[in-house]
Amino acid sequence: MSDELPKGTTAAALIMVLGALPTMLDSTIVNVAINGLASTFHTDLAMMQWAVTGYVLAMGVAVPFSGWLIKRLDGKSIYMAALAAFLVGSLLSALSWSVTSLIVFRLLQGFAGGILMPLLSTIAVQLAGGSQNLGKLMSIVGIPAVFAPIIGPVVGGLIMQYLPWNWLFLVNLPIGLIGLVGLQLKLPKFPPVDKSAKLDWPGVILLAVVSGALIFGVTEVVKLDERTIGVIFLVLGGGALIAYIAYALRRRDRALISLDLFSSRNFTAAFVSLFLAGFATNGPMLLFPMFFQNVRGLSVITSALWLIPQGLGMLIARPQVGKLTDRVGARFVVLPAIALTLAGTIPFVFFDAQTSPWWVWLVLLVRGAGVGGFVVPLMADSFVGLTKTQVPTASVATRIIQNVGAAFGSAVLATVVTTARTKLSGNLTSAYHAGFVASLIFMIVGVVPALFLTNKLHVRRV
């Protein structure tokens, strides 16, 4: 039997990847442009970061919709509709007339992308038609996640350097349109598997309020003149969380995120770790390009190129992580990953305009290797010890918490830098140092749940 994938299957997978590529790039392409966009819309970092935070948060909110839709409708139709909605969001983002309108249109982009990305994996499993070809096919659909951290900032830097800012979003249109045509021609239909499937609407709404209100509340409560608004939203988010817990206790395993999942030590540890990892890794990725531009005085494209070592570090680490997780367990992959990430972040608390570029690049390479070691072992460990009926719910929960953690990281660190800059009378270097310190605190806290992850070395000794 041939080890090669059928040509039609490979072509369909590559077309899906092409369609999903703009979604992944948009997770990183805007980071390097935040400075320029803030200047264009005459606003500050604390407000402008919502163009990133809102996008990531909307992706998390959309995750349960993706699983529900593919049960009720044809997979091909949903994939194409989500891609079309993403392209509409991209066009509207390019036509934004204010920072508020840009944030709103980015929410549309993020929601469409949040439906698209889980579909990519789900349809790939159906395309594979069995476990024999699944690994090969998943390696193809994983291409955007591998290269987006490298390509995204460079594309964003080139656009901001040589083209109007609108092309940050217009660049998605030709790629997406080619993807739509290819999908229509090459992707087979996938009939619905359960037309009677129901979405847990109260759960979705409550969790959306929890994450949105708490993120907004935290960012506002640290501001000297906005604390009342911040407290109100924190109370709203806390009340929604209590309401969700009461609701989930009544619904048991039918809740969007079943509380029964937390009876598994592995799931609980992985869930908390995914949130902390999202915070501590995604937040600094927003700060780095602004640090390079504002403190070191680099151009947009140069600051984007300076981020390449971090992407290379992630690329180097990724192939090894899965094998190590299978061999030694998630604990002894995640703990070294935390150590590497700390080693690649601590120096930024001391870096300034005079620091040698070689030191910066080396530190970013180390940090990238650390960041590349988180998600795979944590996702794998979240399913250890769960029953088959719990796996779909756990998959939704881990995808949501990843995005919520990343959104928290972007929002909180941007607010820390803005607030520190005000308190330090405009001292930019120290303000960014404060942001990096905040990310380090969350990374260090991440050691605690990591200690409860799987340890296969202990099992072997026993």
Coordinates of C-alpha atoms in Angstrom, one line a residue:
M1 CA 0.0 0.0 0.0
S2 CA 1.4 3.4 -1.0
D3 CA 2.5 5.8 1.8
E4 CA 1.7 8.8 -0.4
L5 CA -1.5 10.8 0.1
P6 CA -3.9 10.7 -2.9
K7 CA -3.4 13.7 -5.2
G8 CA -7.0 14.9 -4.7
T9 CA -6.7 14.8 -0.9
T10 CA -3.4 16.6 -0.9
A11 CA -4.7 19.3 -3.3
A12 CA -7.9 19.8 -1.1
A13 CA -5.7 20.1 2.1
L14 CA -3.4 22.6 0.5
I15 CA -6.4 24.7 -0.7
M16 CA -7.8 24.7 2.8
V17 CA -4.4 25.8 4.1
L18 CA -4.3 28.6 1.6
G19 CA -7.8 29.8 2.7
A20 CA -6.8 29.6 6.4
L21 CA -3.4 31.3 5.9
P22 CA -4.7 34.9 6.2
T23 CA -6.5 34.0 9.4
M24 CA -3.2 32.9 11.0
L25 CA -1.2 35.7 9.6
D26 CA -3.7 38.3 11.0
S27 CA -2.9 37.0 14.5
T28 CA 0.7 38.4 14.0
I29 CA 0.6 40.8 11.1
V30 CA -1.0 43.6 13.1
N31 CA 1.3 43.4 16.1
V32 CA 4.2 45.1 14.2
A33 CA 1.8 47.8 12.9
I34 CA 0.3 48.9 16.3
N35 CA 2.6 51.9 16.6
G36 CA 1.7 53.1 13.1
L37 CA -2.0 52.4 13.5
A38 CA -2.1 54.3 16.9
S39 CA -0.5 57.3 15.1
T40 CA -3.0 57.0 12.2
F41 CA -6.0 56.9 14.5
H42 CA -4.6 59.4 17.0
T43 CA -4.9 57.1 20.0
D44 CA -2.7 55.4 22.6
L45 CA -1.4 51.9 23.0
A46 CA -4.0 51.0 25.6
M47 CA -6.8 51.6 23.1
M48 CA -5.0 50.4 20.0
Q49 CA -4.2 47.0 21.5
W50 CA -7.9 46.1 21.4
A51 CA -7.4 45.6 17.6
V52 CA -5.3 42.7 18.6
T53 CA -7.1 41.6 21.8
G54 CA -10.5 41.8 20.3
Y55 CA -9.4 39.7 17.3
V56 CA -8.0 36.9 19.6
L57 CA -10.9 37.0 22.0
A58 CA -13.5 36.8 19.2
M59 CA -11.6 33.7 17.9
G60 CA -12.1 32.1 21.3
V61 CA -15.8 32.9 21.5
A62 CA -16.3 31.4 18.0
V63 CA -14.8 28.0 18.8
P64 CA -18.1 26.3 20.1
F65 CA -20.0 27.6 17.1
S66 CA -17.5 25.8 14.8
G67 CA -18.2 22.4 16.3
W68 CA -22.0 23.0 16.4
L69 CA -22.2 24.2 12.8
I70 CA -20.2 21.2 11.3
K71 CA -22.6 18.8 13.0
R72 CA -25.7 20.5 11.5
L73 CA -24.5 21.7 8.1
D74 CA -22.2 20.6 5.2
G75 CA -18.6 21.1 6.2
K76 CA -17.5 22.6 2.8
S77 CA -20.3 25.2 2.9
I78 CA -19.4 26.3 6.5
Y79 CA -15.7 26.5 5.6
M80 CA -16.4 28.7 2.6
A81 CA -18.9 30.8 4.4
A82 CA -16.5 31.4 7.3
L83 CA -13.7 32.3 4.8
A84 CA -16.0 34.7 3.0
A85 CA -17.0 36.4 6.3
F86 CA -13.3 36.7 7.2
L87 CA -12.7 38.5 3.9
V88 CA -15.6 40.8 4.4
G89 CA -14.2 41.6 7.8
S90 CA -10.8 42.3 6.2
L91 CA -12.3 44.6 3.6
L92 CA -14.2 46.5 6.3
S93 CA -11.1 46.7 8.5
A94 CA -9.2 48.3 5.6
L95 CA -12.0 50.9 5.2
S96 CA -12.1 51.8 8.9
W97 CA -12.5 55.5 9.7
S98 CA -11.8 55.4 13.4
V99 CA -10.1 53.1 16.0
T100 CA -13.6 52.0 17.2
S101 CA -14.7 50.9 13.8
L102 CA -11.4 49.1 13.3
I103 CA -11.9 47.2 16.6
V104 CA -15.5 46.3 15.6
F105 CA -14.4 45.0 12.2
R106 CA -11.5 43.1 13.7
L107 CA -14.1 41.3 16.0
L108 CA -15.8 40.1 12.8
Q109 CA -12.5 38.9 11.4
G110 CA -11.7 37.1 14.6
F111 CA -15.1 35.5 14.9
A112 CA -14.9 34.2 11.3
G113 CA -11.4 33.0 11.9
G114 CA -12.4 31.3 15.1
I115 CA -14.9 29.2 13.2
L116 CA -12.5 28.5 10.3
M117 CA -9.5 27.2 12.2
P118 CA -11.1 24.3 14.1
L119 CA -12.9 23.4 10.9
L120 CA -9.5 23.0 9.2
S121 CA -8.5 20.2 11.6
T122 CA -11.9 18.6 11.7
I123 CA -12.2 18.5 7.9
A124 CA -8.7 17.2 7.6
V125 CA -9.6 14.3 9.8
Q126 CA -12.5 13.5 7.5
L127 CA -10.4 13.9 4.4
A128 CA -7.8 11.5 5.8
G129 CA -10.4 8.7 5.9
G130 CA -8.5 6.8 8.6
S131 CA -5.5 6.9 10.9
Q132 CA -3.0 5.8 8.2
N133 CA -2.9 9.2 6.5
L134 CA -3.9 11.4 9.4
G135 CA -0.4 12.3 10.5
K136 CA 0.7 13.3 7.0
L137 CA -2.4 15.4 6.4
M138 CA -2.2 17.1 9.8
S139 CA 1.4 18.1 9.0
I140 CA 0.0 19.9 5.9
V141 CA -2.8 21.7 7.7
G142 CA -0.3 22.7 10.5
I143 CA 1.8 24.7 8.0
P144 CA 0.1 28.1 8.8
A145 CA 0.7 27.7 12.6
V146 CA 4.4 27.0 12.0
F147 CA 5.2 29.8 9.6
A148 CA 2.8 32.6 10.7
P149 CA 5.1 33.8 13.5
I150 CA 7.9 34.2 11.0
I151 CA 6.0 35.5 8.0
G152 CA 3.3 37.6 9.7
P153 CA 5.5 40.4 11.2
V154 CA 7.6 40.7 8.1
V155 CA 4.6 41.1 5.9
G156 CA 3.2 43.6 8.3
G157 CA 6.5 45.5 8.4
L158 CA 6.8 45.6 4.6
I159 CA 3.3 47.0 4.3
M160 CA 3.7 49.7 6.9
Q161 CA 7.0 50.7 5.4
Y162 CA 6.0 50.9 1.8
L163 CA 2.2 50.8 1.5
P164 CA -0.8 52.5 3.1
W165 CA -1.9 50.8 6.3
N166 CA -5.1 49.6 4.7
W167 CA -3.1 46.9 2.9
L168 CA -2.6 45.1 6.3
F169 CA -6.1 43.8 5.6
L170 CA -6.5 44.2 1.8
V171 CA -3.6 41.7 1.4
N172 CA -6.0 39.0 2.6
L173 CA -8.4 39.5 -0.3
P174 CA -6.5 38.0 -3.2
I175 CA -5.3 35.0 -1.1
G176 CA -8.7 34.4 0.3
L177 CA -10.5 34.7 -3.1
I178 CA -8.1 32.2 -4.7
G179 CA -8.8 30.0 -1.7
L180 CA -12.6 30.3 -2.2
V181 CA -12.3 29.3 -5.9
G182 CA -10.0 26.4 -5.1
L183 CA -12.3 25.2 -2.3
Q184 CA -15.3 25.2 -4.7
L185 CA -13.4 23.2 -7.2
K186 CA -11.4 20.8 -5.1
L187 CA -13.0 20.3 -1.7
P188 CA -15.6 17.6 -1.5
K189 CA -18.8 18.0 0.5
F190 CA -19.1 16.7 4.1
P191 CA -22.7 15.9 5.0
P192 CA -23.9 16.9 8.5
V193 CA -23.6 14.2 11.1
D194 CA -26.2 15.4 13.5
K195 CA -28.8 17.9 12.2
S196 CA -30.5 18.0 15.7
A197 CA -27.3 19.2 17.5
K198 CA -27.9 22.1 19.8
L199 CA -25.6 24.9 20.9
D200 CA -25.3 25.7 24.6
W201 CA -26.4 29.4 24.1
P202 CA -26.5 30.3 27.8
G203 CA -23.0 28.9 28.3
V204 CA -21.6 30.7 25.2
I205 CA -23.1 34.0 26.3
L206 CA -22.0 33.7 29.9
L207 CA -18.4 32.8 29.1
A208 CA -18.2 35.6 26.5
V209 CA -19.3 38.1 29.2
V210 CA -16.9 36.6 31.7
S211 CA -13.8 36.9 29.5
G212 CA -14.7 40.2 27.9
A213 CA -15.8 41.9 31.1
L214 CA -12.8 40.7 33.1
I215 CA -10.3 41.7 30.4
F216 CA -11.8 45.1 30.0
G217 CA -12.2 45.5 33.8
V218 CA -8.5 44.6 34.5
T219 CA -7.3 47.1 31.9
E220 CA -9.4 49.9 33.2
V221 CA -9.0 49.4 36.9
V222 CA -5.2 50.1 36.7
K223 CA -5.9 53.5 35.2
L224 CA -5.9 56.4 37.6
D225 CA -9.0 58.0 36.1
E226 CA -11.0 54.9 35.1
R227 CA -11.1 52.8 38.2
T228 CA -14.8 53.0 38.8
I229 CA -15.6 51.7 35.3
G230 CA -12.9 48.9 35.8
V231 CA -14.5 47.8 39.1
I232 CA -18.0 47.7 37.5
F233 CA -16.8 45.4 34.8
L234 CA -14.8 43.3 37.2
V235 CA -18.0 42.8 39.2
L236 CA -19.9 42.1 36.0
G237 CA -17.4 39.5 34.9
G238 CA -17.2 37.9 38.4
G239 CA -21.0 37.7 38.6
A240 CA -21.2 36.1 35.1
L241 CA -18.6 33.5 36.3
I242 CA -20.6 32.6 39.3
A243 CA -23.7 32.4 37.2
Y244 CA -21.9 30.1 34.7
I245 CA -20.6 27.8 37.6
A246 CA -24.2 27.5 38.9
Y247 CA -25.5 26.8 35.4
A248 CA -22.8 24.2 34.6
L249 CA -23.4 22.4 37.9
R250 CA -27.1 22.0 36.9
R251 CA -26.3 21.0 33.3
R252 CA -23.4 18.7 34.2
D253 CA -21.8 17.1 31.1
R254 CA -24.1 19.0 28.8
A255 CA -22.5 22.4 29.7
L256 CA -20.2 24.1 27.2
I257 CA -17.3 23.6 29.5
S258 CA -18.4 20.8 31.9
L259 CA -17.1 21.2 35.5
D260 CA -16.7 17.5 35.6
L261 CA -13.5 18.0 33.5
F262 CA -11.8 19.6 36.4
S263 CA -12.0 16.3 38.4
S264 CA -9.1 15.3 36.2
R265 CA -5.8 16.7 37.6
N266 CA -4.2 16.6 34.2
F267 CA -7.0 18.6 32.6
T268 CA -7.0 21.2 35.4
A269 CA -3.2 21.7 35.3
A270 CA -3.2 21.9 31.5
F271 CA -6.2 24.3 31.5
V272 CA -4.6 26.7 34.0
S273 CA -1.2 26.4 32.2
L274 CA -2.7 27.2 28.8
F275 CA -4.2 30.4 30.2
L276 CA -0.9 31.5 31.9
A277 CA 1.1 30.5 28.8
G278 CA -1.1 32.4 26.5
F279 CA -0.8 35.5 28.8
A280 CA 3.0 35.3 29.2
T281 CA 3.8 34.4 25.6
N282 CA 1.3 36.5 23.6
G283 CA 1.6 39.7 25.6
P284 CA 5.4 40.2 25.0
M285 CA 4.9 39.4 21.3
L286 CA 2.8 42.6 21.1
L287 CA 5.4 44.6 23.1
F288 CA 8.6 43.5 21.2
P289 CA 8.0 45.4 17.9
M290 CA 6.9 48.5 19.8
F291 CA 10.0 48.2 22.1
F292 CA 12.2 48.0 19.0
Q293 CA 10.5 51.0 17.3
N294 CA 10.0 53.3 20.3
V295 CA 13.1 52.5 22.4
R296 CA 15.7 51.5 19.8
G297 CA 14.3 53.7 17.1
L298 CA 14.1 51.0 14.4
S299 CA 12.0 51.2 11.3
V300 CA 8.9 49.1 11.1
I301 CA 10.4 46.6 8.7
T302 CA 13.6 46.4 10.7
S303 CA 11.7 45.7 13.9
A304 CA 9.8 43.0 12.0
L305 CA 13.0 41.4 10.8
W306 CA 14.4 41.4 14.3
L307 CA 11.5 39.1 15.3
I308 CA 12.6 36.4 12.9
P309 CA 15.0 34.7 15.4
Q310 CA 12.0 34.1 17.8
G311 CA 10.0 32.5 14.9
L312 CA 13.0 30.3 14.0
G313 CA 13.3 29.2 17.7
M314 CA 9.7 28.1 17.6
L315 CA 10.3 26.3 14.3
I316 CA 13.3 24.5 15.7
A317 CA 11.5 23.4 18.8
R318 CA 8.2 22.3 17.3
P319 CA 9.4 18.9 15.7
Q320 CA 11.0 17.8 18.9
V321 CA 8.2 18.6 21.3
G322 CA 5.8 15.9 20.4
K323 CA 8.4 13.1 20.6
L324 CA 9.6 14.3 24.0
T325 CA 6.1 14.6 25.4
D326 CA 5.4 10.9 24.4
R327 CA 8.7 9.9 26.0
V328 CA 9.0 11.8 29.2
G329 CA 5.5 13.3 29.8
A330 CA 4.3 16.9 29.6
R331 CA 5.8 18.0 32.9
F332 CA 9.4 17.6 31.8
V333 CA 8.7 19.4 28.5
V334 CA 6.7 22.3 29.8
L335 CA 9.1 23.1 32.8
P336 CA 12.2 23.4 30.5
A337 CA 10.0 25.4 28.1
I338 CA 9.2 27.8 30.9
A339 CA 12.9 28.0 31.8
L340 CA 13.8 28.9 28.2
T341 CA 11.0 31.4 28.0
L342 CA 12.2 33.1 31.2
A343 CA 15.7 33.1 29.9
G344 CA 14.5 34.7 26.7
T345 CA 12.4 37.3 28.5
I346 CA 14.4 38.4 31.6
P347 CA 17.1 40.2 29.6
F348 CA 14.5 42.5 28.1
V349 CA 13.9 43.9 31.6
F350 CA 17.5 45.3 31.2
F351 CA 17.8 45.8 27.5
D352 CA 17.9 49.4 26.3
A353 CA 18.8 51.4 23.1
Q354 CA 22.5 50.5 23.4
T355 CA 22.2 46.7 23.8
S356 CA 24.0 44.8 21.1
P357 CA 21.7 43.5 18.4
W358 CA 23.4 40.1 18.6
W359 CA 22.4 39.7 22.2
V360 CA 18.8 40.7 21.4
W361 CA 18.6 38.1 18.5
L362 CA 20.2 35.3 20.6
V363 CA 17.8 36.0 23.5
L364 CA 14.8 35.9 21.1
L365 CA 16.0 32.6 19.5
V366 CA 16.1 31.1 23.0
R367 CA 12.7 32.5 23.8
G368 CA 11.2 31.2 20.6
A369 CA 12.4 27.7 21.5
G370 CA 10.7 28.0 24.9
V371 CA 7.4 29.3 23.5
G372 CA 7.4 26.5 20.9
G373 CA 7.4 24.0 23.7
F374 CA 4.1 24.9 25.4
V375 CA 1.0 24.2 23.4
V376 CA 1.6 20.6 22.1
P377 CA 2.3 19.0 25.5
L378 CA -0.4 21.0 27.3
M379 CA -3.0 20.1 24.7
A380 CA -1.9 16.4 24.8
D381 CA -2.1 16.3 28.6
S382 CA -5.5 17.9 28.8
F383 CA -7.0 14.7 27.4
V384 CA -5.2 12.3 29.7
G385 CA -7.6 10.3 31.9
L386 CA -10.8 11.7 30.2
T387 CA -13.6 9.5 28.9
K388 CA -14.5 9.5 25.2
T389 CA -17.6 11.5 25.9
Q390 CA -15.5 14.2 27.6
V391 CA -13.0 14.7 24.8
P392 CA -15.1 17.0 22.6
T393 CA -15.9 19.3 25.5
A394 CA -12.2 19.3 26.6
S395 CA -11.2 20.2 23.1
V396 CA -13.5 23.2 23.1
A397 CA -12.4 24.3 26.6
T398 CA -8.7 24.2 25.8
R399 CA -9.2 26.1 22.5
I400 CA -11.2 28.8 24.3
I401 CA -8.8 29.2 27.2
Q402 CA -5.8 29.5 24.9
N403 CA -7.4 32.5 23.2
V404 CA -8.7 34.1 26.4
G405 CA -5.2 33.8 27.9
A406 CA -3.6 35.4 24.8
A407 CA -6.2 38.2 24.9
F408 CA -5.5 38.9 28.6
G409 CA -1.8 39.0 27.8
S410 CA -2.1 41.6 25.1
A411 CA -4.6 43.8 26.9
V412 CA -2.9 43.7 30.3
L413 CA 0.7 44.2 29.2
A414 CA -0.3 47.1 26.9
T415 CA -2.1 48.7 29.7
V416 CA 0.8 48.2 32.1
V417 CA 3.2 49.9 29.6
T418 CA 0.8 52.8 29.0
T419 CA 0.2 53.3 32.8
A420 CA 3.9 53.0 33.6
R421 CA 4.8 55.5 31.0
T422 CA 2.4 58.1 32.6
K423 CA 3.7 57.4 36.1
L424 CA 7.3 57.5 34.9
S425 CA 6.8 60.9 33.1
G426 CA 7.2 59.4 29.7
N427 CA 10.3 57.2 30.4
L428 CA 9.6 54.7 27.6
T429 CA 12.4 52.2 28.4
S430 CA 11.3 51.8 32.0
A431 CA 7.7 51.5 30.9
Y432 CA 8.5 48.6 28.6
H433 CA 10.6 47.0 31.3
A434 CA 7.5 47.1 33.5
G435 CA 5.5 45.3 30.8
F436 CA 8.2 42.5 30.6
V437 CA 8.3 42.2 34.4
A438 CA 4.5 41.7 34.4
S439 CA 4.8 38.9 31.8
L440 CA 7.5 37.2 33.8
I441 CA 5.3 37.1 36.9
F442 CA 2.7 35.1 35.1
M443 CA 5.3 32.9 33.5
I444 CA 6.8 32.1 37.0
V445 CA 3.3 31.4 38.4
G446 CA 2.9 28.9 35.5
V447 CA 5.5 26.6 37.2
V448 CA 2.9 25.6 39.8
P449 CA 0.3 24.0 37.5
A450 CA 3.1 22.5 35.4
L451 CA 4.2 20.4 38.4
F452 CA 0.9 18.5 38.2
L453 CA 1.3 17.5 34.5
T454 CA 2.1 13.9 33.4
N455 CA 5.4 12.5 34.5
K456 CA 6.3 9.4 32.5
L457 CA 9.7 9.1 34.0
H458 CA 8.2 8.4 37.4
V459 CA 6.0 5.7 35.9
R460 CA 9.0 4.0 34.3
R461 CA 10.9 3.9 37.6
V462 CA 7.9 2.4 39.4

